[in-house]
Each structure stands twice: as structure tokens, then as C-alpha cells.
Amino acid sequence: MLAVVKADAYGHGAVEVCKMLYRTGCRYFAVACIEEALHLRENGIEGNILILGNTDPSYAKQLEEQELIQTVDNAEYASALAARGKVRVHIKVDTGMSRLGLYCHREEDLEPTARAIEGIAALEGLTVEGIFTHFADSDGETEDFTRKQFGLFSSLLDRLNAMGVDVGIRHCCNSAGILRFPEMHLDMVRAGLVLYGLMPSPYVNDPALQPAMKLIARVSAVNTLKPGDAVSYGGVFKAEKEMRVAVLSIGYADGLSRALSGNLTVGINGREVPLIGRICMDLCMADLGDTPCKAGDEAVIFDTPEKIEEMAEKLGTINYEVICSLKKRVYIEYV
């Protein structure tokens, strides 16, 4: 298993997540860029670290010295790396994502792609340790496009094998692929969102998964407002009667989007209470009604996949972005 820990392990803290996973036997990790990879190495993370994005060839020596694995997506880039150091690489093939990778969208692309990979594998400065593609729609309503991608990738692997080209570890399954297409697991799978207990889409379901993260703010103060009092910037909310308002220690600089202003409830002492007024950089406010509350109490922003999905829907985005939005200043306690 390759654990995808890019974006600070999807907001969960990459160093601690890697340490825990390493203790369980995981020896492969994936990040987006060399900065993330070096951060892990600087914090004592061992094992194999695959960089999924491009790294400037001028960093080839750092890749070599830190024993990092670099993704290569075309022959020119591979040659530039090989000219500057001894680099471990995985080759990426684009079978339909139309992002990074050697272009292989159709049957007629197989031969030129195989020849390009043969050339990359022959470069003296590179050690090819793996080959992969990325599914674009494994979490979609239908399976057709994923099966097409896997068919192309499988045909390419067969062709490379017939040519005597050793491409090492073969992998293609992301989180949705792991759960939905066990026959496509090959030599390794790349677990991303499912590592953190969330589903990639409504079409992929595993009831055993539970979110690893619970987001809590503290009640900084409880204020009593009088009729006509305005709340927060712009005064978009005005009290129509006397009301008790909790000031919460979280804002958009922590990752609670300002777009959720007046459009979210939070849990305080077992009750859901609505946010009111605009979410500030560091604070936000909630209408307590008759909910018992005092300074220091907890306000649960989310602790279930349903709540994260609700926030994502209101923001017009996906659950990935909700958890990845959390900022470094949010204190993480591991239990």
C-alpha cells in the first residue's frame, strides 16, 4: 500500500500520520512536491517517498541524496533528470485523465508510448522502480471509463513485458478504485481519502469507514445582545430580541470558509446551534437560544462524514477540500 499524505495528509498532519502508518508496516508514501517530501525526511520519516508532481531537474541531487522517488511523465523530463544525478523514478502514463503522464488514450498510442518508456528505462541516470496511471472517474456513476483506462494500461504493460522492459511496481487504483475494483489492484494501491475515513463519492460506499478527524472550536465568550444589536462585519445579522450569542475560536484563517456565514450549525453541549453574522478571520458567532453554554465549552464543527458532506455541498465543493482547507495554526491532538 502506498499512503497518499500530500496536502499535510489531507489536513491531518503528514508527519504524525506517516509515523503511525510506518508502525503498522506501511513503507510507501506519496506527496505532491519535493517540499513535502523533504519535510517528511527532515522529521525522520523513513521508507519510500514518491513525488507525484514534477520536480525541477536542478534538484536531481537532492532527490538522489534523500532517496526520493520522482514521477516522470515524458522522455524529455526523464533525460533532464538523468543528466543531473542518479534518480529513482516511477513512470506515469496518461490513460484518460489528461493531466500529467505519457499520452496513451487510444489503442494506436500503445506502441509509441511503449517505445518512449523503453527509452526512459534505458537512461543510465535513472532507476525505474514503478509505473502507474491515475483513474479519472473511478468514483463516478458508471464503470465504463475506468475499465477503458485499465484496459489501455494493461495492454501497455503486456507490450512492455513482451519487449523485455522491466517497469517494476505496477499501480493504478486510487481510493475509489481500491474499494470498487479489486481486480485492478495490481502490485500496489494508492490510498488517499479512504485513509482518513471518508468516501470519495456517493457511488462508493464502505460503512466500516469512519472519519479520522473531529474539528472542535472553543467558546471564547458568551454575550447577551439586546434587540437591534448587529453581529459581526457589515451588520448583516441584527438581533430581533434579547439573545445569547457564543463567540467561537475559529474563523476563515483556520479553514472555516467565510462562505458558510449564516449557513451552518455547530454542536454545543449536544445541541445544534446556527452561526450568525459573517465569519471573521479568527472568530465566528453562534445563536445559543436556550442552550446551556459557558466560556471554555466545546463547539463541534464536524465529527461525522455527513456533516463534512453538508459543508461541502453548501460550499459547492467536495469533502476533500473541506478537510484540506484547515490551516497550520489549527492545533492537532492525536488520540
XYZ file of C-alpha atoms in Angstrom:
335
model
C 0.000 0.000 0.000
C 1.120 3.493 -0.857
C -0.309 6.044 1.579
C -1.088 9.391 -0.031
C -0.064 12.044 2.505
C 0.086 15.121 0.285
C -1.505 18.381 1.458
C -0.288 17.659 5.000
C -2.052 14.281 4.913
C -5.279 15.936 3.773
C -5.108 18.277 6.748
C -4.391 15.547 9.329
C -0.678 16.257 9.849
C 1.620 14.356 7.492
C 4.480 13.658 9.897
C 2.347 12.061 12.608
C 0.223 10.191 10.072
C 3.362 8.760 8.430
C 4.828 7.741 11.786
C 1.640 5.894 12.697
C 1.375 4.217 9.299
C 5.041 3.223 9.368
C 4.445 1.482 12.690
C 1.676 -0.544 11.047
C 4.037 -1.695 8.276
C 3.407 0.859 5.519
C 6.630 1.602 3.609
C 5.394 3.719 0.690
C 4.167 7.309 0.915
C 3.142 9.799 -1.770
C 3.389 13.587 -1.729
C 2.708 16.304 -4.283
C 6.072 18.090 -4.387
C 9.669 17.939 -3.209
C 8.986 20.429 -0.420
C 6.513 17.997 1.147
C 8.968 15.116 0.685
C 11.852 16.988 2.306
C 9.607 17.970 5.215
C 8.960 14.277 5.895
C 12.649 13.377 5.659
C 13.615 16.284 7.948
C 11.188 14.904 10.518
C 12.630 11.411 10.446
C 10.197 9.685 8.083
C 11.843 6.662 6.519
C 10.550 4.412 3.760
C 9.893 5.187 0.109
C 8.514 8.620 -0.733
C 7.050 9.122 -4.210
C 6.701 12.681 -5.504
C 3.613 12.783 -7.731
C 4.248 16.191 -9.295
C 7.185 17.499 -11.299
C 10.418 18.493 -9.585
C 12.795 20.881 -11.330
C 15.762 18.863 -12.669
C 18.113 21.188 -10.779
C 17.001 19.306 -7.628
C 18.141 15.947 -9.001
C 20.986 15.703 -6.479
C 18.584 16.288 -3.589
C 16.312 13.596 -4.958
C 19.309 11.260 -5.038
C 20.698 12.203 -1.611
C 17.325 11.923 0.134
C 16.479 8.678 -1.711
C 13.237 10.127 -3.021
C 11.293 8.655 -5.938
C 10.381 11.088 -8.687
C 7.468 10.708 -11.090
C 8.484 11.152 -14.734
C 5.814 11.978 -17.286
C 7.727 12.383 -20.551
C 11.009 11.447 -22.194
C 12.463 14.971 -22.211
C 11.950 15.400 -18.480
C 13.407 11.961 -17.816
C 16.536 12.836 -19.817
C 16.956 16.117 -17.948
C 16.844 14.292 -14.595
C 19.206 11.550 -15.775
C 21.773 14.136 -16.834
C 21.978 15.580 -13.325
C 22.005 12.625 -10.939
C 21.095 9.048 -10.112
C 17.349 9.240 -9.571
C 14.781 6.613 -8.631
C 11.622 7.072 -10.698
C 8.102 5.851 -11.338
C 6.780 6.426 -14.856
C 3.316 7.941 -15.164
C 1.026 7.128 -18.073
C -1.948 9.310 -19.006
C -4.729 6.898 -19.999
C -7.510 9.476 -19.862
C -7.020 11.948 -17.007
C -5.427 14.436 -19.445
C -3.099 15.699 -16.774
C 0.481 14.507 -16.246
C 1.752 11.378 -17.955
C 2.830 9.894 -21.265
C -0.177 10.231 -23.556
C -1.908 6.872 -24.102
C -5.621 7.458 -24.653
C -6.214 5.025 -27.531
C -5.031 1.711 -28.901
C -2.888 3.471 -31.518
C -0.987 5.220 -28.700
C 0.276 1.961 -27.191
C 3.246 1.410 -29.477
C 4.759 4.925 -29.293
C 4.151 5.034 -25.545
C 5.865 1.677 -25.054
C 8.838 2.816 -27.116
C 9.100 6.043 -25.104
C 9.079 4.056 -21.861
C 11.721 1.706 -23.260
C 13.903 4.742 -23.908
C 13.342 6.128 -20.411
C 14.189 2.767 -18.837
C 17.479 2.710 -20.792
C 18.730 6.024 -19.358
C 21.782 5.380 -17.185
C 20.942 8.054 -14.632
C 17.503 6.643 -13.806
C 16.348 3.583 -11.914
C 12.800 2.746 -12.980
C 11.058 1.245 -9.950
C 7.427 1.563 -10.951
C 4.801 2.570 -13.467
C 1.299 3.932 -12.846
C -1.753 5.633 -14.228
C -4.482 7.598 -12.484
C -8.214 6.902 -12.760
C -10.298 9.934 -13.669
C -13.753 8.532 -12.912
C -13.399 5.543 -10.572
C -15.792 7.310 -8.194
C -18.301 8.073 -10.945
C -21.777 6.734 -11.574
C -20.651 4.271 -14.252
C -17.618 1.995 -14.576
C -17.064 2.337 -18.319
C -14.317 4.962 -18.380
C -12.337 3.284 -15.604
C -12.499 -0.040 -17.405
C -11.306 1.648 -20.591
C -8.356 3.197 -18.733
C -7.456 -0.086 -17.078
C -7.678 -1.900 -20.413
C -5.228 0.526 -22.002
C -2.854 0.341 -19.050
C -2.984 -3.465 -19.024
C -2.294 -3.622 -22.755
C 0.653 -1.294 -22.326
C 2.055 -3.437 -19.509
C 1.691 -6.554 -21.658
C 3.523 -4.855 -24.500
C 6.361 -3.706 -22.235
C 6.674 -7.198 -20.812
C 6.917 -8.648 -24.333
C 9.643 -6.104 -25.102
C 11.596 -7.172 -22.023
C 11.229 -3.786 -20.307
C 11.164 -4.120 -16.504
C 8.980 -1.329 -15.139
C 8.838 -2.515 -11.521
C 5.785 -1.954 -9.335
C 2.525 -1.509 -11.256
C -0.230 0.591 -9.691
C -3.390 2.401 -10.756
C -6.044 2.241 -8.009
C -6.850 5.370 -6.024
C -9.258 5.338 -3.079
C -12.367 4.660 -5.151
C -10.505 2.107 -7.227
C -9.407 0.220 -4.117
C -12.989 -0.202 -2.908
C -14.710 -0.626 -6.250
C -12.297 -2.531 -8.500
C -10.364 -5.169 -6.529
C -9.421 -6.912 -9.776
C -7.377 -3.807 -10.692
C -5.174 -3.687 -7.584
C -2.069 -4.993 -9.412
C 1.111 -4.725 -7.287
C 0.244 -1.699 -5.169
C -2.702 0.587 -4.408
C -2.689 4.299 -3.576
C -4.921 5.028 -0.590
C -5.817 8.690 -0.250
C -9.150 9.898 1.120
C -10.139 6.464 2.462
C -7.092 6.541 4.753
C -8.852 9.337 6.592
C -12.191 7.551 6.776
C -14.134 9.417 4.108
C -15.829 8.284 0.915
C -14.711 9.599 -2.479
C -18.301 9.894 -3.772
C -21.888 8.677 -3.230
C -21.201 5.827 -5.670
C -18.515 4.307 -3.445
C -19.639 3.025 -0.076
C -17.958 1.233 2.798
C -19.909 1.587 6.055
C -16.875 0.456 8.046
C -15.077 3.729 7.326
C -15.266 6.441 9.970
C -13.662 9.903 9.723
C -10.334 10.192 11.495
C -10.799 13.904 12.162
C -13.054 15.786 14.537
C -12.896 19.585 14.340
C -13.622 21.462 17.567
C -13.538 25.149 18.473
C -13.710 26.634 21.949
C -16.302 29.075 23.190
C -14.301 32.233 23.868
C -17.164 34.238 25.349
C -20.937 34.242 25.823
C -22.565 37.621 25.186
C -26.126 38.846 25.731
C -27.418 41.057 22.947
C -30.374 43.435 23.004
C -32.931 43.954 20.224
C -31.374 45.866 17.341
C -27.780 44.873 18.090
C -25.772 43.935 14.990
C -23.401 40.979 14.817
C -20.024 40.932 13.040
C -18.759 42.826 9.990
C -21.311 44.649 7.886
C -24.069 44.126 10.447
C -25.836 41.668 8.156
C -27.421 39.993 11.182
C -29.436 42.036 13.707
C -30.977 40.735 16.904
C -34.767 40.903 16.865
C -34.966 40.136 20.575
C -32.664 39.652 23.511
C -30.410 36.706 22.704
C -27.358 34.831 23.937
C -24.502 34.555 21.477
C -21.399 32.359 21.718
C -18.145 33.645 20.272
C -16.199 30.700 18.828
C -12.436 30.499 18.420
C -12.400 29.611 14.727
C -12.553 31.655 11.541
C -11.691 31.611 7.880
C -7.949 31.855 8.630
C -8.320 28.466 10.326
C -10.141 26.963 7.347
C -13.804 27.643 8.181
C -14.876 29.275 4.924
C -16.452 32.721 5.098
C -18.936 31.442 2.513
C -20.577 29.427 5.319
C -21.581 32.596 7.154
C -25.138 32.223 8.422
C -25.395 28.838 6.706
C -24.056 26.276 9.176
C -24.899 24.823 12.569
C -22.337 23.682 15.144
C -22.728 21.351 18.089
C -22.615 22.826 21.595
C -23.454 20.655 24.589
C -25.382 18.183 22.483
C -27.436 20.722 20.542
C -27.074 22.155 17.055
C -26.965 25.940 17.074
C -26.753 28.212 13.992
C -23.889 30.510 13.090
C -24.975 34.130 12.723
C -23.313 37.119 11.105
C -20.213 36.924 8.966
C -17.435 34.508 9.826
C -14.365 36.566 10.767
C -10.696 35.778 10.227
C -10.257 34.313 13.712
C -13.739 34.068 15.232
C -17.373 33.413 14.463
C -20.636 33.699 16.385
C -23.491 31.310 17.113
C -27.046 31.872 18.360
C -27.320 29.828 21.562
C -31.057 30.145 22.089
C -31.610 28.360 25.419
C -28.610 26.032 25.020
C -26.530 25.896 28.221
C -23.090 27.278 27.448
C -20.145 28.990 29.082
C -16.699 30.162 28.015
C -14.400 27.183 27.520
C -17.087 24.809 26.262
C -16.544 22.898 23.030
C -18.201 23.740 19.736
C -18.088 20.790 17.337
C -17.727 21.993 13.751
C -17.772 18.473 12.331
C -17.331 14.917 13.579
C -19.270 12.841 11.049
C -18.943 12.260 7.299
C -22.474 13.606 6.885
C -21.501 16.949 8.410
C -18.435 17.230 6.199
C -20.584 16.405 3.160
C -23.127 19.027 4.236
C -20.401 21.666 4.442
C -19.028 20.628 1.050
C -22.467 20.826 -0.558
C -23.092 24.291 0.837
C -19.720 25.427 -0.477
C -20.288 23.842 -3.865
C -17.221 21.642 -3.465
C -16.187 18.154 -2.267
C -15.284 16.673 1.105
C -11.599 16.624 0.085
C -11.479 20.413 0.056
C -13.225 20.806 3.411
C -10.575 18.828 5.293
C -7.659 20.092 3.198
C -8.660 23.691 3.963
C -7.577 23.504 7.595
C -4.574 25.701 8.296
C -1.332 25.003 10.136
C -2.299 27.098 13.143
C -5.124 24.684 13.990
C -3.788 22.607 16.875
C -3.928 18.861 16.266
C -4.295 16.432 19.154
C -3.731 12.750 18.331
C -5.639 10.171 20.381
